[in-house]
Amino acid sequence: MTPSTPARLSLRTLALGYLGILVLTPIVLILIRTFEDGLLAFWASITTPAAISALTLSLIIIAIVVPLNVVFGIVTALALVRGRFPGRGIVQAIVDLPFAVSPIVVGASLILLWGASGWLGFIDEAGFKVIFALPGMVLATIFVTLPFVVREVEPVLHEIGEEQEQAAATLGASRWQTFWRITLPAIRWGLTYGVVLTVARALGEFGAVIMVSAGVAGQSQTLTLLVHARYVDDFNVYGAYAASTLLMLLAILTLLLMTVLDRKRKTT
Amino acid sequence: MTDAVAEDLHRLVTESDAIAAQSHAIVVEHLEKHYGDYHALRDINLNIPSGSLTALLGPSGSGKSTLLRAIAGLEVPDGGTVRIGDEDVTYVPPQKREIGFVFQHYAAFKHLTVRDNVGFGPSIRKQPKAEIAKRVDELLEIVGLDGYQDRYPSQLSGGQRQRMALARALAVHPKVLLLDEPFGALDAKVREDLRGWLRQLQSETGVTTVLVTHDQEEALDVADHIAVLNEGAIEQWGSPREVYETPANDFVMSFLGPTAVLRGALVRPHDLVLSHEHIDGAVSTVVERVVHLGFEVRVELRDEQGEQLSAQTTRGEAARLDLAVGQRIFVRPGQPDAAPAPTTA
Ligand SMILES: Nc1ncnc2c1ncn2[C@@H]1O[C@H](COP(=O)(O)OP(=O)(O)O)[C@@H](O)[C@H]1O
Ligand SMILES: [Mg+2]
C-alpha cells in the first residue's frame, strides 16, 4: 500500500521535524551562541592557554592511538580473515566488546587494573603514572576505538581474497614483500576509513577519559573535558560553547574527509 | 590463429631472450592430501616429461587444483614427494620453486599497471630498472599486449588480463608453467583463440607446462599427455588418442566424450552402425528422433527393453538409410561400410 500524497507529505514533514528538533536545532543554537559576540570573542576563547593545551592534548592522544590501532587492526584483521585457529569466534566477540561496553565502565575498569591499588598497581607505585595521567587517557581511547580499523579492513581482505597474495608468492615475493606491495595497497581505503572513524571517536570520547584524567586545566584536559569543566566548574557558559564549536569544526572536517575518501573509494 | 600471428610469435620468441628455453620434468610420487576427513589426493603418481604440455583433466572437485597447487607449493601435501628437474621441492616454499602460476580468475594486481604487474617478479629479484622495462616490453609484445603498458587490469578484457597473467608468470624464467583452468572464465571464442595461441607459445618456448581443465575438448585439443582424475586419484595417463580410444575404464570413457549403452557396454555414438538388415550382434531399435547438426546427424533410438541410446552418423549415411521416426533399425558397434567389426569387450 502506498500512502496518499497528503499522508506522504505529512510523514516527510514529521521526519524532517524530528531531525530538525533533535539534531539540527541544538547544533545551530550552539553556533549562534558562539558567534553572536563575533569571531574575535570566539578566537579569544579558543586560544586561552587552557584551550590550546586541551587541543594539543587531544591531538597528542590521537597521534599515539592511530598508529597503534593501525598496526593492531591490520594484524587482527589478517588473523581473523586468513588465519584458521581455534577461538576465532571469541576473538570476533572481543573485538566488538568496546561497542557494547559503556565508556564510563571502561574508565572504571582501567582504574581497577592500573590504579594504585589495582592489579598492575606496582607500576603506578614504581613512579610510572598511568591513571590520572596521559597513559591512562591513551589506554581509555584505545579501548573505545579498537574495533574501527579491524572492522573496516576485514571485509576488504575478504573481498580481495588470497589469490593476489599467492600469485606474488609464486613470483618470488616473501611474506613481508607481499604485505607491503600487494596487501597493504589493496586495503588502503578500508584502512583510511578506519583511521578517520578512529580520529572522530577519539576526539569526541568523554566518559572513559574523564574517569582516568587528573582533570587539571592547562595540563590534563582534552577538548571534551574542557567543555565540561568550563560549563560545570567555571560557569563559563560561553567558553563551553566556543570549545564545543571547535570540537564540532574538527569533527566536521573529519566527516568531510571521510565523504571525500568514500567517493574516491567508490570510483577506484 | 592466423599464420601471420604464428610467424610473429615464432620470430618474437626466437629473437628475444625474454623466455629462456629450459626444460624440467616434474615427477610426483605417492602424493597424499587430506582436508580434515576429506581425502583430496590419493596416492598420485605422475611423470610429466620435460618440455611437454600435460593436461590434468577431471570433473569439478576431483582434485586437479589441489594437485597443481601441491606442485606449485601453494599446498603442502601430507605425504609423497614432488620433484622439479633434479630437485626434491616437496617442502620448498613457492617463492623458491621458480615456477610460473596462472590462476583461473587472473589474480591480477589491481592497483598496479600492466607494466608493473608483469615486472613484479623481476623487481622482487632486484633486477635493474632498465632491464626490467626491456623484458616487460618484449613479453607484452609476445602476448600481444604491446601498447597496454600503462593500463590497469580493470581496463582490460578477460582474455587480455589472462595474457597479462601469462606474461607475468613468464617474466621470472620459470622452470615450469602451471595453469589452473586459465581459460575457464572466458567466453567460447576467446577461449579457443587463446588455446591455439598457448599451444604455439608452449611449443616455441619448450617450457614444461601443466594445464588444469575440466573441458575434455580443451585437453584433447591442446595437450601432449592427459592425466584423467576422479575423486582424488588418477584414472588414466596417456596421449589424447590413448585416453580417448582406449579408455582404461567406464569413467574415462564417459568423461572423454559422449557414450551410448549397447547390451550393457559403453560405446561411442559415432562407433555405432545403423542398418536395415539384421546382422549378428546387432540390436533391434526404433527411431525416436533424427537431429541434424550440420555435417553430423544424431539419431535417438529406443531398444526393446525401453532403454534410450543415441547414435551419431553422417548426413550422407542418414540420407542413404532414409531414416524416419517410428522406423525399426538395427544397431551394432563397428565402422560403417566395413564388415561387422568384432565387438571388443
Ligand atoms: N582449502 C580446502 N579446504 C577444504 N577442502 C578443500 C580445500 N581445497 C579443496 N578442497 C576440497 O578438495 C576437493 C578437490 O578440490 P580441487 O582440487 O579444488 O578440485 P578441482 O580443481 O578438481 O575442481 C574438493 O572436494 C574441495 O571441496
Ligand atoms: Mg579447480
XYZ file of C-alpha atoms and ligand atoms in Angstrom:
641
model
C 0.000 0.000 0.000
C 1.381 3.407 -0.937
C 0.261 6.299 1.228
C -1.753 9.091 -0.430
C 0.002 12.314 -1.321
C -1.107 14.336 1.748
C -0.221 11.437 4.038
C 3.172 11.132 2.406
C 3.809 14.842 2.723
C 2.912 14.898 6.390
C 5.113 11.844 7.032
C 8.013 13.657 5.442
C 7.357 16.786 7.450
C 7.269 14.705 10.587
C 10.586 13.017 9.797
C 12.247 16.300 8.922
C 10.846 17.975 12.021
C 12.149 15.139 14.155
C 15.638 15.504 12.664
C 15.447 19.279 12.992
C 14.423 19.346 16.661
C 16.683 16.543 17.798
C 19.825 17.134 15.760
C 19.931 20.379 13.906
C 18.471 22.849 16.450
C 20.925 22.143 19.281
C 23.877 22.447 16.939
C 22.578 25.639 15.361
C 21.905 27.090 18.801
C 25.470 26.440 19.897
C 26.774 28.012 16.706
C 24.544 31.067 17.227
C 25.660 31.472 20.825
C 29.298 31.001 19.842
C 29.321 33.619 17.127
C 26.777 36.153 18.446
C 29.618 38.121 20.045
C 31.647 37.999 16.863
C 34.567 35.986 15.581
C 37.083 37.749 17.810
C 35.397 36.626 21.019
C 35.357 33.049 19.669
C 39.026 33.281 18.735
C 39.960 34.648 22.147
C 38.083 31.866 23.890
C 39.720 29.045 21.973
C 43.236 30.472 22.278
C 43.453 30.686 26.050
C 46.322 28.613 27.466
C 43.820 26.032 28.773
C 42.125 25.727 25.378
C 45.394 25.424 23.478
C 46.586 22.816 25.942
C 43.310 20.873 25.557
C 43.521 20.909 21.759
C 47.159 19.821 21.908
C 46.393 17.000 24.335
C 43.533 15.735 22.155
C 45.842 15.738 19.133
C 48.660 14.019 21.063
C 46.297 11.250 22.132
C 45.169 10.819 18.532
C 48.779 10.767 17.340
C 49.554 7.905 19.717
C 46.314 5.974 19.292
C 46.073 5.984 15.491
C 49.393 4.205 14.721
C 48.741 1.642 17.462
C 45.243 0.961 16.142
C 46.531 0.714 12.568
C 49.144 -1.916 13.430
C 46.917 -3.856 15.795
C 43.910 -3.533 13.482
C 45.711 -4.892 10.415
C 47.308 -7.774 12.307
C 43.983 -8.727 13.895
C 42.019 -8.421 10.660
C 44.604 -10.585 8.855
C 44.442 -13.192 11.598
C 40.630 -13.204 11.533
C 40.326 -13.426 7.758
C 43.341 -15.503 6.720
C 44.052 -17.494 9.851
C 42.493 -20.804 10.777
C 42.835 -21.046 14.518
C 40.553 -22.241 17.295
C 38.783 -19.500 19.216
C 38.243 -17.196 16.263
C 34.674 -16.625 17.357
C 35.871 -15.458 20.759
C 38.314 -13.008 19.176
C 35.476 -11.687 16.980
C 33.362 -11.076 20.071
C 36.216 -9.395 21.978
C 36.845 -7.022 19.080
C 33.206 -5.895 19.261
C 33.211 -5.558 23.045
C 34.109 -1.841 23.069
C 30.919 -1.167 21.062
C 28.872 -2.816 23.778
C 30.561 -1.563 26.952
C 29.696 1.920 28.213
C 32.759 4.209 28.138
C 32.362 5.080 31.806
C 32.635 1.379 32.642
C 35.801 1.256 30.532
C 37.250 4.074 32.628
C 36.291 2.383 35.882
C 37.786 -0.949 34.847
C 41.022 0.736 33.761
C 41.322 2.225 37.256
C 40.725 -1.217 38.731
C 43.535 -2.661 36.640
C 46.107 0.142 36.521
C 45.205 2.267 39.566
C 47.473 2.498 42.630
C 45.536 -0.303 44.344
C 44.810 -2.234 41.148
C 46.269 -5.467 39.805
C 49.026 -3.655 37.989
C 49.304 -1.018 40.725
C 53.009 -1.737 41.231
C 53.719 0.104 38.007
C 51.998 3.165 39.443
C 53.922 2.792 42.707
C 57.203 2.446 40.831
C 56.624 6.005 39.665
C 55.158 5.493 36.209
C 51.785 7.140 36.442
C 49.116 5.537 34.290
C 45.824 6.531 35.836
C 45.292 10.296 36.162
C 47.966 10.777 33.523
C 48.432 10.627 29.732
C 48.982 6.823 29.524
C 45.588 6.249 31.161
C 43.844 8.551 28.695
C 45.590 6.815 25.800
C 44.547 3.387 27.114
C 40.944 4.549 27.515
C 40.882 5.961 23.975
C 42.438 2.800 22.521
C 39.776 0.730 24.238
C 36.864 2.653 22.766
C 38.359 2.991 19.248
C 39.806 -0.501 18.905
C 37.125 -2.039 16.622
C 37.190 0.577 13.861
C 40.286 -0.381 11.868
C 39.653 -4.116 12.322
C 36.041 -3.845 11.186
C 36.847 -1.651 8.180
C 39.811 -3.721 6.954
C 38.232 -7.145 7.461
C 35.623 -7.006 4.650
C 38.199 -5.625 2.213
C 40.536 -8.522 2.965
C 37.643 -10.914 2.375
C 36.835 -9.262 -0.906
C 40.348 -9.232 -2.377
C 40.831 -12.905 -1.475
C 44.108 -14.750 -1.266
C 44.915 -15.237 -4.921
C 46.833 -11.998 -5.437
C 48.986 -12.829 -2.427
C 49.552 -16.361 -3.701
C 50.447 -15.023 -7.139
C 53.020 -12.745 -5.504
C 54.436 -15.745 -3.626
C 54.841 -17.777 -6.823
C 56.654 -14.769 -8.314
C 59.197 -14.926 -5.510
C 57.903 -12.331 -3.046
C 58.464 -13.035 0.649
C 55.552 -12.621 3.068
C 56.825 -9.229 4.076
C 57.245 -8.065 0.451
C 53.791 -9.403 -0.373
C 52.306 -7.472 2.537
C 53.909 -4.153 1.577
C 53.477 -4.419 -2.169
C 50.171 -6.266 -2.562
C 48.094 -6.496 0.623
C 48.602 -3.004 2.020
C 47.820 -1.138 -1.228
C 44.741 -3.328 -1.675
C 43.324 -2.490 1.771
C 44.313 1.166 1.774
C 40.786 2.564 1.507
C 39.377 0.394 4.250
C 42.329 1.348 6.390
C 41.908 5.079 5.760
C 38.228 4.836 6.568
C 39.031 3.040 9.814
C 41.551 5.728 10.738
C 39.061 8.517 10.089
C 36.467 6.817 12.279
C 39.109 6.331 14.971
C 40.035 10.009 14.877
C 36.408 11.128 15.092
C 35.697 8.850 18.008
C 38.934 9.718 19.832
C 38.171 13.433 19.524
C 34.706 13.007 20.955
C 35.419 10.496 23.726
C 34.391 11.766 27.142
C 33.164 9.117 29.575
C 36.178 6.814 29.564
C 38.676 9.671 29.525
C 37.154 11.703 32.353
C 37.471 8.714 34.693
C 41.235 8.410 34.202
C 42.217 12.054 33.740
C 43.546 14.238 36.551
C 41.384 16.961 35.014
C 43.834 19.805 35.623
C 43.119 22.721 33.304
C 46.006 23.554 31.000
C 47.555 20.205 31.726
C 45.385 17.104 31.584
C 42.178 18.213 29.888
C 41.203 17.080 26.449
C 38.796 19.201 24.390
C 35.714 17.335 25.640
C 36.908 17.665 29.238
C 37.477 21.384 28.656
C 33.874 21.825 27.510
C 32.662 20.020 30.602
C 34.942 21.887 33.024
C 34.120 25.306 31.620
C 30.415 24.622 31.855
C 30.202 22.801 35.166
C 33.171 24.098 37.179
C 33.916 27.561 35.818
C 30.353 28.629 34.970
C 31.952 29.880 31.766
C 28.987 29.039 29.560
C 30.256 30.994 26.581
C 33.651 29.312 26.827
C 31.947 25.925 26.822
C 30.048 26.852 23.658
C 33.195 28.075 21.952
C 35.127 24.908 22.817
C 32.146 22.830 21.618
C 32.195 24.668 18.326
C 35.919 23.961 17.957
C 35.222 20.255 18.585
C 32.424 20.339 16.054
C 34.594 22.005 13.444
C 37.203 19.287 13.866
C 34.514 16.617 13.651
C 33.026 18.180 10.526
C 36.494 18.264 8.996
C 36.895 14.543 9.667
C 33.426 13.841 8.278
C 34.199 15.798 5.131
C 37.433 13.896 4.744
C 35.507 10.664 5.137
C 32.953 11.654 2.487
C 35.665 12.628 0.034
C 37.521 9.382 0.651
C 34.319 7.403 0.288
C 33.688 8.964 -3.117
C 37.231 8.196 -4.138
C 36.943 4.645 -2.896
C 33.851 4.090 -4.995
C 35.484 5.408 -8.141
C 38.676 3.348 -7.827
C 45.149 -18.214 -35.144
C 46.349 -16.751 -38.435
C 49.674 -17.726 -40.000
C 50.908 -14.154 -39.662
C 50.332 -14.235 -35.914
C 52.017 -17.610 -35.677
C 55.057 -16.386 -37.609
C 55.209 -13.292 -35.448
C 55.170 -15.372 -32.324
C 57.920 -17.581 -33.696
C 60.095 -14.562 -34.515
C 59.473 -12.874 -31.181
C 60.237 -15.927 -29.110
C 63.358 -16.886 -31.032
C 64.751 -13.364 -31.254
C 64.334 -12.384 -27.638
C 65.847 -13.947 -24.585
C 62.737 -12.936 -22.658
C 61.833 -16.568 -22.332
C 64.845 -18.736 -21.804
C 64.317 -22.201 -23.149
C 64.726 -24.561 -20.257
C 63.127 -27.883 -19.695
C 62.494 -29.627 -16.437
C 60.493 -32.748 -15.839
C 58.004 -32.917 -12.984
C 57.846 -36.120 -11.006
C 55.150 -36.713 -8.408
C 55.293 -39.832 -6.240
C 52.748 -41.225 -3.778
C 51.260 -37.810 -3.156
C 48.573 -37.669 -0.451
C 46.458 -34.778 0.739
C 43.612 -34.609 3.251
C 41.376 -31.693 4.135
C 40.125 -32.749 7.530
C 38.309 -36.027 6.865
C 38.210 -35.446 3.135
C 40.762 -37.415 1.110
C 41.576 -34.925 -1.672
C 44.583 -36.684 -3.269
C 45.060 -40.472 -3.205
C 48.478 -41.904 -3.985
C 49.131 -39.689 -7.006
C 51.997 -40.806 -9.236
C 52.807 -38.721 -12.246
C 55.797 -38.389 -14.522
C 55.499 -35.264 -16.608
C 58.164 -35.250 -19.344
C 60.247 -32.120 -19.729
C 59.063 -29.816 -22.472
C 55.609 -31.371 -22.659
C 52.195 -29.835 -22.319
C 50.242 -32.015 -19.949
C 46.582 -31.621 -19.046
C 45.103 -32.602 -15.693
C 41.548 -33.426 -16.709
C 38.675 -34.296 -14.423
C 35.288 -33.200 -13.158
C 34.949 -30.361 -10.688
C 36.107 -31.423 -7.226
C 38.301 -34.250 -8.498
C 41.454 -32.702 -7.010
C 43.046 -31.119 -10.101
C 43.713 -27.766 -8.457
C 44.926 -29.401 -5.262
C 47.456 -31.421 -7.274
C 48.601 -28.397 -9.285
C 48.884 -26.292 -6.127
C 50.928 -29.028 -4.474
C 53.310 -28.920 -7.448
C 53.460 -25.134 -7.007
C 53.987 -25.289 -3.250
C 50.732 -23.475 -2.505
C 49.521 -26.605 -0.691
C 51.721 -28.794 1.477
C 50.978 -32.499 0.905
C 50.512 -34.933 3.791
C 52.823 -37.455 2.140
C 54.749 -38.231 -1.015
C 57.221 -36.182 -2.983
C 57.285 -33.583 -5.745
C 60.379 -33.133 -7.861
C 61.001 -30.410 -10.416
C 64.048 -31.168 -12.528
C 66.639 -32.767 -10.257
C 65.381 -31.107 -7.109
C 63.052 -32.505 -4.440
C 60.810 -29.492 -3.786
C 58.178 -31.170 -1.595
C 58.852 -28.796 1.298
C 60.276 -25.872 -0.650
C 58.042 -22.771 -0.374
C 56.517 -21.438 -3.616
C 58.861 -18.419 -3.544
C 61.847 -20.694 -4.132
C 60.385 -23.101 -6.683
C 60.951 -20.941 -9.768
C 57.554 -21.684 -11.204
C 55.052 -19.663 -13.171
C 51.465 -19.974 -11.965
C 48.344 -18.690 -13.713
C 45.037 -18.582 -11.829
C 41.560 -19.061 -13.273
C 40.455 -15.616 -12.114
C 43.680 -13.913 -13.267
C 44.824 -12.793 -9.774
C 45.879 -9.521 -11.399
C 47.432 -6.971 -9.048
C 44.593 -4.483 -9.351
C 46.479 -1.452 -8.063
C 49.408 -1.920 -10.445
C 49.643 -1.111 -14.143
C 50.165 -3.841 -16.718
C 53.859 -2.879 -16.783
C 54.235 -3.245 -13.020
C 52.202 -6.449 -12.958
C 54.480 -8.103 -15.493
C 57.591 -6.564 -13.927
C 56.653 -7.692 -10.418
C 58.759 -10.860 -10.368
C 61.904 -9.269 -11.831
C 61.572 -6.283 -9.480
C 61.369 -8.646 -6.474
C 64.618 -10.100 -7.779
C 66.087 -6.596 -7.710
C 66.973 -6.544 -11.385
C 67.991 -3.178 -12.853
C 65.041 -0.997 -13.859
C 66.108 -0.650 -17.488
C 66.480 -4.390 -17.854
C 63.034 -4.995 -16.354
C 61.431 -2.425 -18.648
C 63.014 -4.075 -21.689
C 61.884 -7.545 -20.708
C 58.368 -6.359 -19.864
C 58.070 -4.749 -23.296
C 59.281 -7.904 -25.012
C 56.880 -10.107 -23.096
C 53.956 -7.787 -23.751
C 54.743 -7.944 -27.436
C 54.817 -11.731 -27.302
C 51.435 -11.931 -25.574
C 50.006 -9.301 -27.905
C 49.586 -6.544 -25.318
C 52.135 -4.097 -26.681
C 50.910 -0.565 -26.037
C 48.902 -1.572 -22.957
C 51.794 -0.901 -20.548
C 50.109 1.936 -18.663
C 46.651 0.425 -18.334
C 45.246 -1.014 -15.159
C 43.841 -4.565 -15.088
C 40.310 -3.160 -14.750
C 40.773 -1.589 -18.193
C 41.473 -4.939 -19.867
C 39.121 -7.636 -21.157
C 39.190 -11.079 -19.586
C 41.321 -12.517 -22.365
C 43.773 -9.620 -22.131
C 44.015 -9.997 -18.365
C 44.830 -13.658 -18.736
C 47.517 -12.900 -21.323
C 48.962 -10.339 -18.917
C 48.944 -13.001 -16.186
C 50.787 -15.342 -18.537
C 53.395 -12.671 -19.328
C 53.782 -12.017 -15.596
C 54.385 -15.719 -14.953
C 56.874 -15.991 -17.843
C 58.806 -12.909 -16.697
C 60.632 -14.848 -13.995
C 62.036 -17.512 -16.367
C 60.006 -20.253 -14.701
C 61.267 -23.817 -14.790
C 57.692 -24.969 -15.277
C 54.445 -23.231 -16.130
C 51.353 -24.220 -14.129
C 47.934 -23.100 -15.357
C 44.774 -23.621 -13.290
C 41.791 -23.500 -15.684
C 43.293 -20.405 -17.314
C 40.524 -20.081 -19.885
C 37.667 -21.195 -17.655
C 36.306 -17.699 -17.099
C 36.418 -16.657 -20.765
C 33.781 -16.976 -23.451
C 33.999 -19.751 -26.031
C 35.521 -17.794 -28.913
C 38.269 -16.157 -26.840
C 38.925 -19.473 -25.154
C 39.529 -21.204 -28.457
C 41.838 -18.437 -29.715
C 43.907 -18.424 -26.536
C 44.087 -22.193 -26.567
C 45.725 -22.250 -30.011
C 47.974 -19.403 -29.047
C 49.084 -21.153 -25.839
C 49.797 -24.336 -27.766
C 52.040 -22.379 -30.136
C 53.742 -20.403 -27.367
C 54.433 -23.599 -25.478
C 55.981 -25.369 -28.436
C 58.099 -22.294 -29.273
C 59.432 -21.915 -25.739
C 59.538 -25.578 -24.809
C 58.774 -24.831 -21.189
C 57.190 -27.759 -19.367
C 53.547 -26.831 -18.921
C 50.763 -28.331 -16.826
C 47.232 -27.235 -17.652
C 44.264 -27.952 -15.408
C 40.909 -28.222 -17.166
C 37.514 -29.843 -16.771
C 36.846 -29.456 -20.500
C 37.743 -32.693 -22.292
C 37.721 -30.979 -25.686
C 40.305 -28.470 -24.468
C 42.522 -31.232 -23.107
C 42.245 -33.312 -26.290
C 42.933 -30.279 -28.442
C 45.929 -28.837 -26.673
C 47.790 -31.452 -24.625
C 50.531 -33.976 -25.465
C 49.588 -36.010 -22.401
C 46.446 -36.221 -20.355
C 46.060 -37.364 -16.765
C 42.417 -38.118 -16.051
C 41.498 -37.515 -12.399
C 38.493 -38.697 -10.478
C 37.856 -38.402 -6.731
C 41.459 -37.568 -5.950
C 43.014 -40.421 -7.928
C 44.477 -40.717 -11.413
C 42.280 -42.988 -13.525
C 44.449 -42.963 -16.634
C 47.543 -41.363 -18.059
C 48.305 -41.253 -21.759
C 48.257 -39.384 -25.029
C 44.942 -37.776 -26.055
C 44.432 -40.598 -28.539
C 45.074 -43.294 -25.966
C 42.697 -41.932 -23.372
C 40.023 -41.303 -25.981
C 40.314 -44.517 -27.964
C 41.381 -46.968 -25.295
C 39.911 -45.648 -22.077
C 41.026 -47.563 -19.012
C 37.521 -47.766 -17.564
C 33.942 -46.562 -17.903
C 34.664 -43.343 -16.028
C 37.363 -42.279 -18.505
C 35.223 -43.440 -21.401
C 32.234 -41.356 -20.365
C 34.268 -38.349 -19.251
C 36.161 -38.021 -22.525
C 33.167 -37.944 -24.798
C 29.548 -38.905 -25.349
C 28.625 -42.535 -24.812
C 25.751 -44.861 -25.542
C 24.927 -48.104 -23.750
C 24.598 -51.134 -26.020
C 23.934 -54.502 -24.339
C 25.272 -53.087 -21.082
C 28.595 -51.911 -22.602
C 29.683 -48.316 -23.240
C 30.246 -47.327 -26.879
C 30.868 -44.013 -28.580
C 27.782 -42.888 -30.556
C 29.941 -42.427 -33.655
C 31.085 -46.038 -33.370
C 27.531 -47.281 -33.832
C 26.497 -48.582 -37.234
C 22.859 -48.487 -38.312
C 21.368 -50.883 -40.855
C 18.005 -52.137 -42.054
C 19.220 -55.739 -42.116
C 19.787 -57.761 -39.019
C 23.431 -58.804 -38.637
C 24.922 -60.872 -35.824
C 25.463 -58.775 -32.734
C 23.010 -56.081 -33.781
C 20.295 -54.785 -31.505
C 16.821 -54.009 -32.726
C 15.667 -50.442 -32.001
C 13.053 -47.912 -33.001
C 13.961 -44.424 -34.283
C 12.539 -41.737 -31.956
C 14.120 -38.600 -33.322
C 16.553 -37.532 -36.045
C 18.560 -34.368 -35.268
C 20.611 -32.686 -37.982
C 23.706 -30.968 -36.536
C 25.371 -29.637 -39.663
C 27.593 -32.382 -41.047
C 26.588 -34.821 -38.341
C 23.238 -36.416 -37.678
C 22.232 -37.640 -34.241
C 19.721 -40.470 -34.235
C 17.871 -41.074 -30.974
C 16.765 -44.649 -30.553
C 14.946 -46.880 -28.080
C 15.714 -50.581 -27.778
C 13.287 -53.397 -26.961
C 13.992 -53.087 -23.237
C 12.823 -49.474 -23.469
C 16.348 -48.024 -22.947
C 17.268 -44.893 -24.872
C 20.523 -44.520 -26.766
C 21.770 -42.212 -29.455
C 23.909 -42.945 -32.474
C 25.897 -40.447 -34.466
C 26.194 -40.749 -38.199
C 26.984 -38.633 -41.231
C 24.491 -36.710 -43.302
C 25.139 -38.976 -46.307
C 24.671 -42.138 -44.275
C 21.428 -40.806 -42.818
C 20.146 -39.998 -46.301
C 21.132 -43.427 -47.590
C 19.244 -45.126 -44.758
C 16.273 -42.825 -45.351
C 15.622 -42.609 -41.588
C 12.101 -41.925 -40.376
C 10.647 -41.629 -36.913
C 8.986 -44.842 -35.754
C 11.061 -46.975 -38.096
C 12.730 -50.186 -36.908
C 16.511 -50.184 -37.290
C 19.390 -52.434 -36.210
C 22.379 -51.059 -34.321
C 25.776 -52.638 -33.805
C 29.207 -51.386 -32.795
C 31.718 -51.056 -35.655
C 32.693 -48.959 -38.646
C 30.198 -48.130 -41.409
C 30.703 -49.840 -44.765
C 33.006 -52.336 -43.156
C 32.470 -55.931 -42.322
C 30.784 -56.309 -38.948
C 33.504 -55.356 -36.515
C 34.409 -57.802 -33.802
C 32.961 -56.381 -30.604
C 35.677 -55.516 -28.162
C 34.653 -56.118 -24.598
N 41.257 -25.482 1.393
C 40.377 -26.505 1.358
N 39.740 -26.905 2.467
C 38.872 -27.936 2.445
N 38.554 -28.638 1.337
C 39.147 -28.295 0.189
C 40.085 -27.209 0.136
N 40.514 -27.084 -1.139
C 39.864 -28.049 -1.845
N 39.053 -28.772 -1.053
C 38.216 -29.904 -1.468
O 39.028 -30.840 -2.142
C 38.364 -31.341 -3.279
C 39.197 -31.116 -4.523
O 39.256 -29.734 -4.772
P 40.006 -29.126 -6.027
O 41.396 -29.654 -6.066
O 39.843 -27.653 -5.972
O 39.146 -29.745 -7.211
P 39.119 -29.355 -8.764
O 40.181 -28.317 -9.002
O 39.371 -30.616 -9.475
O 37.746 -28.836 -9.019
C 37.011 -30.637 -3.342
O 36.027 -31.516 -2.829
C 37.163 -29.461 -2.452
O 35.965 -29.159 -1.808
Mg 39.956 -26.304 -9.579
